[in-house]
Amino acid sequence: DIQMTQSPSSLSASVGDRVTITCRATQDISSWLAWYQQKPGKAPKSLIYAASSLQSGVPSRFSGSVSETGFTLTISSLQPEDFATYYCQQYHSYPLTFGGGTKVELK
Amino acid sequence: EVQLVESGGGLVKPGGSLRLSCAASGFIFSSYYMYWVRQAPGKGLEWVSCISTSSSYTYYADSVKGRFTIFRDNAKNSLYLQMNSLRAEDTGVYYCARDRRQYQPENWFDPWGQGTLVTV
């Protein structure tokens, strides 16, 4: 099974900050990676697919990228509505697996 | 508008059974792979199961294999999860989710239902 490791598990930030979340896979998943946002008591919402493609309707301050160190979700200027938990998910192969989540809190 | 509405959650004793339902609307249900994803209280997301458009293919997480069965009724635009031999560790919110792409699945989830709580 492919394990997904997210870091950090939580972070504190202020409105307007640039926020970066990293996700690593235990084996090559090419760009078969999605990012989701989940607010308390709500269902997850997709943000990014294919590692760097923005899902329709998602603000452009969200972006995804791939590097030698892994996958990155970046929020260029944190807005009040962005305080939430973020998850990565690999869809290279079954079983489909998620990272442990990153909680973005208000500093 | 695309909608997924889960139902059937509740309180059940260990060893018991429960059947979850997911009513779909706003899209051609029979054209999409469908999924169940769960979330234990205060924990992360865990993929549970997947079913192909015509039910030819089903996939399960090891943690539920042999106990849970996913099935669908395309005539009723409905997805189901039959859960048997339930354990305390099956407790959580169960989400129904659709594949993003018609016919040829991409295996990521959009949209999601609001979830139904199962307590064992």
PDB file of C-alpha atoms in Angstrom:
ATOM      1  CA  ASP A   1       0.000   0.000   0.000  1.00  0.00           C
ATOM      2  CA  ILE A   2       1.127   3.552  -0.696  1.00  0.00           C
ATOM      3  CA  GLN A   3       1.452   5.612   2.487  1.00  0.00           C
ATOM      4  CA  MET A   4       0.950   9.361   2.342  1.00  0.00           C
ATOM      5  CA  THR A   5       2.711  11.579   4.864  1.00  0.00           C
ATOM      6  CA  GLN A   6       1.659  15.174   5.343  1.00  0.00           C
ATOM      7  CA  SER A   7       3.574  17.877   7.145  1.00  0.00           C
ATOM      8  CA  PRO A   8       3.100  19.740   9.278  1.00  0.00           C
ATOM      9  CA  SER A   9       0.171  18.146  11.096  1.00  0.00           C
ATOM     10  CA  SER A  10      -0.900  21.625  12.179  1.00  0.00           C
ATOM     11  CA  LEU A  11       0.165  25.210  11.715  1.00  0.00           C
ATOM     12  CA  SER A  12      -0.805  28.627  12.968  1.00  0.00           C
ATOM     13  CA  ALA A  13      -1.005  31.486  10.523  1.00  0.00           C
ATOM     14  CA  SER A  14      -2.494  34.938  10.093  1.00  0.00           C
ATOM     15  CA  VAL A  15      -4.764  36.326   7.431  1.00  0.00           C
ATOM     16  CA  GLY A  16      -2.626  37.287   4.456  1.00  0.00           C
ATOM     17  CA  ASP A  17       0.128  34.766   5.187  1.00  0.00           C
ATOM     18  CA  ARG A  18       1.522  32.417   2.585  1.00  0.00           C
ATOM     19  CA  VAL A  19       0.953  28.846   3.712  1.00  0.00           C
ATOM     20  CA  THR A  20       2.642  25.714   2.402  1.00  0.00           C
ATOM     21  CA  ILE A  21       1.650  22.121   3.144  1.00  0.00           C
ATOM     22  CA  THR A  22       3.708  19.143   1.995  1.00  0.00           C
ATOM     23  CA  CYS A  23       2.700  15.595   1.138  1.00  0.00           C
ATOM     24  CA  ARG A  24       5.039  12.703   0.408  1.00  0.00           C
ATOM     25  CA  ALA A  25       4.300   9.248  -0.942  1.00  0.00           C
ATOM     26  CA  THR A  26       6.185   6.057  -0.102  1.00  0.00           C
ATOM     27  CA  GLN A  27       6.457   5.229  -3.791  1.00  0.00           C
ATOM     28  CA  ASP A  28       6.205   6.980  -7.118  1.00  0.00           C
ATOM     29  CA  ILE A  29       2.648   8.132  -7.805  1.00  0.00           C
ATOM     30  CA  SER A  30       3.521  10.341 -10.761  1.00  0.00           C
ATOM     31  CA  SER A  31       1.065  13.257 -10.506  1.00  0.00           C
ATOM     32  CA  TRP A  32      -1.889  11.199  -9.322  1.00  0.00           C
ATOM     33  CA  LEU A  33      -2.566  13.388  -6.309  1.00  0.00           C
ATOM     34  CA  ALA A  34      -5.554  15.382  -5.123  1.00  0.00           C
ATOM     35  CA  TRP A  35      -5.951  17.917  -2.316  1.00  0.00           C
ATOM     36  CA  TYR A  36      -9.089  18.466  -0.246  1.00  0.00           C
ATOM     37  CA  GLN A  37     -10.244  21.048   2.260  1.00  0.00           C
ATOM     38  CA  GLN A  38     -12.463  20.100   5.180  1.00  0.00           C
ATOM     39  CA  LYS A  39     -14.140  22.460   7.614  1.00  0.00           C
ATOM     40  CA  PRO A  40     -15.475  21.253  10.976  1.00  0.00           C
ATOM     41  CA  GLY A  41     -18.684  19.259  10.646  1.00  0.00           C
ATOM     42  CA  LYS A  42     -18.607  19.448   6.864  1.00  0.00           C
ATOM     43  CA  ALA A  43     -17.740  17.103   4.025  1.00  0.00           C
ATOM     44  CA  PRO A  44     -14.387  17.503   2.299  1.00  0.00           C
ATOM     45  CA  LYS A  45     -14.223  19.663  -0.805  1.00  0.00           C
ATOM     46  CA  SER A  46     -11.801  19.082  -3.660  1.00  0.00           C
ATOM     47  CA  LEU A  47      -9.252  21.784  -4.419  1.00  0.00           C
ATOM     48  CA  ILE A  48      -6.530  20.376  -6.652  1.00  0.00           C
ATOM     49  CA  TYR A  49      -6.213  17.291  -8.842  1.00  0.00           C
ATOM     50  CA  ALA A  50      -3.396  15.860 -10.938  1.00  0.00           C
ATOM     51  CA  ALA A  51      -1.073  17.492  -8.407  1.00  0.00           C
ATOM     52  CA  SER A  52      -1.377  20.984  -9.857  1.00  0.00           C
ATOM     53  CA  SER A  53      -4.733  21.423 -11.640  1.00  0.00           C
ATOM     54  CA  LEU A  54      -7.180  23.736  -9.925  1.00  0.00           C
ATOM     55  CA  GLN A  55     -10.668  22.319  -9.528  1.00  0.00           C
ATOM     56  CA  SER A  56     -13.401  24.469 -11.026  1.00  0.00           C
ATOM     57  CA  GLY A  57     -14.637  27.192  -8.702  1.00  0.00           C
ATOM     58  CA  VAL A  58     -11.629  27.083  -6.384  1.00  0.00           C
ATOM     59  CA  PRO A  59      -9.958  30.458  -5.780  1.00  0.00           C
ATOM     60  CA  SER A  60      -6.674  31.029  -7.570  1.00  0.00           C
ATOM     61  CA  ARG A  61      -4.843  31.641  -4.296  1.00  0.00           C
ATOM     62  CA  PHE A  62      -4.732  27.846  -4.012  1.00  0.00           C
ATOM     63  CA  SER A  63      -2.064  26.079  -6.034  1.00  0.00           C
ATOM     64  CA  GLY A  64      -0.388  22.689  -6.159  1.00  0.00           C
ATOM     65  CA  SER A  65       3.047  21.646  -7.296  1.00  0.00           C
ATOM     66  CA  VAL A  66       5.417  18.710  -7.482  1.00  0.00           C
ATOM     67  CA  SER A  67       9.087  18.679  -6.675  1.00  0.00           C
ATOM     68  CA  GLU A  68      11.802  16.192  -5.808  1.00  0.00           C
ATOM     69  CA  THR A  69      10.796  16.545  -2.152  1.00  0.00           C
ATOM     70  CA  GLY A  70       7.150  15.766  -2.773  1.00  0.00           C
ATOM     71  CA  PHE A  71       3.872  17.494  -3.386  1.00  0.00           C
ATOM     72  CA  THR A  72       2.969  20.938  -2.130  1.00  0.00           C
ATOM     73  CA  LEU A  73      -0.285  22.778  -1.564  1.00  0.00           C
ATOM     74  CA  THR A  74       0.200  26.531  -1.329  1.00  0.00           C
ATOM     75  CA  ILE A  75      -2.246  29.176  -0.232  1.00  0.00           C
ATOM     76  CA  SER A  76      -0.734  32.426  -1.450  1.00  0.00           C
ATOM     77  CA  SER A  77      -2.638  34.773   0.861  1.00  0.00           C
ATOM     78  CA  LEU A  78      -4.615  33.097   3.618  1.00  0.00           C
ATOM     79  CA  GLN A  79      -8.212  34.257   3.928  1.00  0.00           C
ATOM     80  CA  PRO A  80     -10.529  33.851   6.941  1.00  0.00           C
ATOM     81  CA  GLU A  81     -12.517  31.137   5.155  1.00  0.00           C
ATOM     82  CA  ASP A  82      -9.348  29.073   4.581  1.00  0.00           C
ATOM     83  CA  PHE A  83      -8.958  28.017   8.200  1.00  0.00           C
ATOM     84  CA  ALA A  84      -9.643  24.308   7.875  1.00  0.00           C
ATOM     85  CA  THR A  85      -7.977  20.905   7.649  1.00  0.00           C
ATOM     86  CA  TYR A  86      -6.328  19.894   4.390  1.00  0.00           C
ATOM     87  CA  TYR A  87      -5.771  16.364   3.106  1.00  0.00           C
ATOM     88  CA  CYS A  88      -3.831  14.928   0.219  1.00  0.00           C
ATOM     89  CA  GLN A  89      -4.930  11.716  -1.507  1.00  0.00           C
ATOM     90  CA  GLN A  90      -3.092   9.476  -3.936  1.00  0.00           C
ATOM     91  CA  TYR A  91      -5.056   7.868  -6.719  1.00  0.00           C
ATOM     92  CA  HIS A  92      -2.199   6.045  -8.422  1.00  0.00           C
ATOM     93  CA  SER A  93      -3.390   2.666  -7.183  1.00  0.00           C
ATOM     94  CA  TYR A  94      -5.714   0.866  -4.817  1.00  0.00           C
ATOM     95  CA  PRO A  95      -6.095   1.094  -1.928  1.00  0.00           C
ATOM     96  CA  LEU A  96      -6.662   4.809  -2.338  1.00  0.00           C
ATOM     97  CA  THR A  97      -4.953   6.522   0.572  1.00  0.00           C
ATOM     98  CA  PHE A  98      -5.003   9.894   2.287  1.00  0.00           C
ATOM     99  CA  GLY A  99      -2.436  11.852   4.195  1.00  0.00           C
ATOM    100  CA  GLY A 100      -3.056  12.397   7.888  1.00  0.00           C
ATOM    101  CA  GLY A 101      -4.226  15.973   7.421  1.00  0.00           C
ATOM    102  CA  THR A 102      -2.906  19.448   8.182  1.00  0.00           C
ATOM    103  CA  LYS A 103      -4.970  21.713  10.397  1.00  0.00           C
ATOM    104  CA  VAL A 104      -4.557  25.390   9.583  1.00  0.00           C
ATOM    105  CA  GLU A 105      -5.412  27.523  12.604  1.00  0.00           C
ATOM    106  CA  LEU A 106      -5.559  31.213  13.330  1.00  0.00           C
ATOM    107  CA  LYS A 107      -2.443  32.580  15.001  1.00  0.00           C
TER     108      LYS A 107
ATOM    109  CA  GLU B   1     -27.267  20.655  -9.019  1.00  0.00           C
ATOM    110  CA  VAL B   2     -25.313  17.531  -8.181  1.00  0.00           C
ATOM    111  CA  GLN B   3     -26.409  16.088  -4.847  1.00  0.00           C
ATOM    112  CA  LEU B   4     -25.487  13.072  -2.771  1.00  0.00           C
ATOM    113  CA  VAL B   5     -27.555  12.378   0.323  1.00  0.00           C
ATOM    114  CA  GLU B   6     -26.555   9.594   2.709  1.00  0.00           C
ATOM    115  CA  SER B   7     -28.865   7.887   5.161  1.00  0.00           C
ATOM    116  CA  GLY B   8     -29.020   4.781   7.296  1.00  0.00           C
ATOM    117  CA  GLY B   9     -26.491   5.596   9.963  1.00  0.00           C
ATOM    118  CA  GLY B  10     -27.173   4.985  13.627  1.00  0.00           C
ATOM    119  CA  LEU B  11     -26.198   3.176  16.791  1.00  0.00           C
ATOM    120  CA  VAL B  12     -25.499  -0.544  16.500  1.00  0.00           C
ATOM    121  CA  LYS B  13     -23.929  -3.114  18.816  1.00  0.00           C
ATOM    122  CA  PRO B  14     -20.645  -4.830  18.002  1.00  0.00           C
ATOM    123  CA  GLY B  15     -21.272  -7.729  15.678  1.00  0.00           C
ATOM    124  CA  GLY B  16     -24.379  -6.084  14.290  1.00  0.00           C
ATOM    125  CA  SER B  17     -25.277  -4.953  10.791  1.00  0.00           C
ATOM    126  CA  LEU B  18     -26.276  -1.733   9.130  1.00  0.00           C
ATOM    127  CA  ARG B  19     -27.019  -0.684   5.569  1.00  0.00           C
ATOM    128  CA  LEU B  20     -26.122   2.782   4.382  1.00  0.00           C
ATOM    129  CA  SER B  21     -27.773   4.406   1.396  1.00  0.00           C
ATOM    130  CA  CYS B  22     -26.747   7.292  -0.810  1.00  0.00           C
ATOM    131  CA  ALA B  23     -29.338   8.958  -3.030  1.00  0.00           C
ATOM    132  CA  ALA B  24     -27.847  10.691  -6.054  1.00  0.00           C
ATOM    133  CA  SER B  25     -29.380  13.426  -8.170  1.00  0.00           C
ATOM    134  CA  GLY B  26     -28.378  16.052 -10.697  1.00  0.00           C
ATOM    135  CA  PHE B  27     -26.171  13.813 -12.826  1.00  0.00           C
ATOM    136  CA  ILE B  28     -26.240  10.571 -14.804  1.00  0.00           C
ATOM    137  CA  PHE B  29     -25.608   8.244 -11.889  1.00  0.00           C
ATOM    138  CA  SER B  30     -25.018   5.149 -14.021  1.00  0.00           C
ATOM    139  CA  SER B  31     -22.049   6.819 -15.733  1.00  0.00           C
ATOM    140  CA  TYR B  32     -19.879   7.289 -12.652  1.00  0.00           C
ATOM    141  CA  TYR B  33     -17.802   5.166 -10.352  1.00  0.00           C
ATOM    142  CA  MET B  34     -18.943   5.698  -6.779  1.00  0.00           C
ATOM    143  CA  TYR B  35     -17.132   5.493  -3.450  1.00  0.00           C
ATOM    144  CA  TRP B  36     -17.531   5.293   0.285  1.00  0.00           C
ATOM    145  CA  VAL B  37     -15.042   7.152   2.477  1.00  0.00           C
ATOM    146  CA  ARG B  38     -15.177   7.248   6.278  1.00  0.00           C
ATOM    147  CA  GLN B  39     -13.804   9.363   9.060  1.00  0.00           C
ATOM    148  CA  ALA B  40     -13.467   8.215  12.662  1.00  0.00           C
ATOM    149  CA  PRO B  41     -14.224  10.894  15.289  1.00  0.00           C
ATOM    150  CA  GLY B  42     -11.410  13.437  15.359  1.00  0.00           C
ATOM    151  CA  LYS B  43      -9.381  11.445  12.820  1.00  0.00           C
ATOM    152  CA  GLY B  44      -8.474  11.611   9.155  1.00  0.00           C
ATOM    153  CA  LEU B  45     -10.126  10.264   6.043  1.00  0.00           C
ATOM    154  CA  GLU B  46     -10.098   6.580   5.076  1.00  0.00           C
ATOM    155  CA  TRP B  47     -11.232   5.219   1.733  1.00  0.00           C
ATOM    156  CA  VAL B  48     -13.572   2.248   2.264  1.00  0.00           C
ATOM    157  CA  SER B  49     -14.878   0.963  -1.048  1.00  0.00           C
ATOM    158  CA  CYS B  50     -15.488   1.644  -4.721  1.00  0.00           C
ATOM    159  CA  ILE B  51     -17.894   0.314  -7.346  1.00  0.00           C
ATOM    160  CA  SER B  52     -17.776   0.601 -11.110  1.00  0.00           C
ATOM    161  CA  THR B  53     -20.594   1.961 -13.253  1.00  0.00           C
ATOM    162  CA  SER B  54     -22.196  -1.395 -14.005  1.00  0.00           C
ATOM    163  CA  SER B  55     -21.148  -3.037 -10.728  1.00  0.00           C
ATOM    164  CA  SER B  56     -18.672  -5.249 -12.569  1.00  0.00           C
ATOM    165  CA  TYR B  57     -15.820  -4.145 -10.344  1.00  0.00           C
ATOM    166  CA  THR B  58     -15.727  -3.552  -6.615  1.00  0.00           C
ATOM    167  CA  TYR B  59     -12.774  -2.707  -4.399  1.00  0.00           C
ATOM    168  CA  TYR B  60     -12.422  -2.670  -0.635  1.00  0.00           C
ATOM    169  CA  ALA B  61     -10.003  -1.502   1.994  1.00  0.00           C
ATOM    170  CA  ASP B  62      -8.413  -4.424   3.832  1.00  0.00           C
ATOM    171  CA  SER B  63      -9.995  -3.178   7.054  1.00  0.00           C
ATOM    172  CA  VAL B  64     -13.514  -3.928   5.763  1.00  0.00           C
ATOM    173  CA  LYS B  65     -12.951  -6.705   3.218  1.00  0.00           C
ATOM    174  CA  GLY B  66     -15.222  -9.663   3.851  1.00  0.00           C
ATOM    175  CA  ARG B  67     -17.505  -7.655   6.155  1.00  0.00           C
ATOM    176  CA  PHE B  68     -18.746  -4.796   3.973  1.00  0.00           C
ATOM    177  CA  THR B  69     -20.425  -5.004   0.570  1.00  0.00           C
ATOM    178  CA  ILE B  70     -20.867  -2.101  -1.794  1.00  0.00           C
ATOM    179  CA  PHE B  71     -23.626  -2.224  -4.371  1.00  0.00           C
ATOM    180  CA  ARG B  72     -25.701   0.120  -6.466  1.00  0.00           C
ATOM    181  CA  ASP B  73     -29.069   0.345  -8.172  1.00  0.00           C
ATOM    182  CA  ASN B  74     -28.716   2.506 -11.254  1.00  0.00           C
ATOM    183  CA  ALA B  75     -32.470   2.471 -11.853  1.00  0.00           C
ATOM    184  CA  LYS B  76     -32.952   4.096  -8.444  1.00  0.00           C
ATOM    185  CA  ASN B  77     -29.862   6.352  -8.641  1.00  0.00           C
ATOM    186  CA  SER B  78     -28.713   4.875  -5.373  1.00  0.00           C
ATOM    187  CA  LEU B  79     -25.519   3.585  -3.819  1.00  0.00           C
ATOM    188  CA  TYR B  80     -25.415   1.278  -0.803  1.00  0.00           C
ATOM    189  CA  LEU B  81     -23.001  -0.082   1.744  1.00  0.00           C
ATOM    190  CA  GLN B  82     -24.002  -3.228   3.605  1.00  0.00           C
ATOM    191  CA  MET B  83     -21.962  -3.414   6.790  1.00  0.00           C
ATOM    192  CA  ASN B  84     -21.856  -6.695   8.729  1.00  0.00           C
ATOM    193  CA  SER B  85     -19.875  -7.871  11.747  1.00  0.00           C
ATOM    194  CA  LEU B  86     -19.440  -4.281  12.836  1.00  0.00           C
ATOM    195  CA  ARG B  87     -16.645  -3.371  15.230  1.00  0.00           C
ATOM    196  CA  ALA B  88     -16.018  -0.398  17.473  1.00  0.00           C
ATOM    197  CA  GLU B  89     -13.316   0.769  15.067  1.00  0.00           C
ATOM    198  CA  ASP B  90     -15.940   1.120  12.312  1.00  0.00           C
ATOM    199  CA  THR B  91     -17.421   4.073  14.190  1.00  0.00           C
ATOM    200  CA  GLY B  92     -17.361   7.294  12.224  1.00  0.00           C
ATOM    201  CA  VAL B  93     -18.970   9.433   9.590  1.00  0.00           C
ATOM    202  CA  TYR B  94     -19.454   7.635   6.282  1.00  0.00           C
ATOM    203  CA  TYR B  95     -19.374   9.762   3.148  1.00  0.00           C
ATOM    204  CA  CYS B  96     -20.650   8.838  -0.259  1.00  0.00           C
ATOM    205  CA  ALA B  97     -18.598  10.374  -3.065  1.00  0.00           C
ATOM    206  CA  ARG B  98     -18.603  10.428  -6.825  1.00  0.00           C
ATOM    207  CA  ASP B  99     -15.698  10.115  -9.201  1.00  0.00           C
ATOM    208  CA  ARG B 100     -14.879  13.356 -10.917  1.00  0.00           C
ATOM    209  CA  ARG B 101     -15.023  11.910 -14.405  1.00  0.00           C
ATOM    210  CA  GLN B 102     -17.727  10.103 -16.322  1.00  0.00           C
ATOM    211  CA  TYR B 103     -17.180   6.532 -17.560  1.00  0.00           C
ATOM    212  CA  GLN B 104     -13.387   6.352 -17.147  1.00  0.00           C
ATOM    213  CA  PRO B 105     -12.662   6.857 -13.444  1.00  0.00           C
ATOM    214  CA  GLU B 106      -9.919   9.067 -12.110  1.00  0.00           C
ATOM    215  CA  ASN B 107     -10.296   7.704  -8.578  1.00  0.00           C
ATOM    216  CA  TRP B 108     -10.574  10.993  -6.771  1.00  0.00           C
ATOM    217  CA  PHE B 109     -13.677  12.373  -5.224  1.00  0.00           C
ATOM    218  CA  ASP B 110     -15.963  15.176  -6.275  1.00  0.00           C
ATOM    219  CA  PRO B 111     -18.519  15.858  -4.973  1.00  0.00           C
ATOM    220  CA  TRP B 112     -19.097  14.355  -1.526  1.00  0.00           C
ATOM    221  CA  GLY B 113     -22.309  13.838   0.389  1.00  0.00           C
ATOM    222  CA  GLN B 114     -22.846  15.366   3.822  1.00  0.00           C
ATOM    223  CA  GLY B 115     -22.145  12.059   5.579  1.00  0.00           C
ATOM    224  CA  THR B 116     -24.020   9.760   7.940  1.00  0.00           C
ATOM    225  CA  LEU B 117     -22.791   8.818  11.411  1.00  0.00           C
ATOM    226  CA  VAL B 118     -22.331   5.195  12.365  1.00  0.00           C
ATOM    227  CA  THR B 119     -21.691   4.396  16.026  1.00  0.00           C
ATOM    228  CA  VAL B 120     -20.717   0.862  17.016  1.00  0.00           C
TER     229      VAL B 120
END
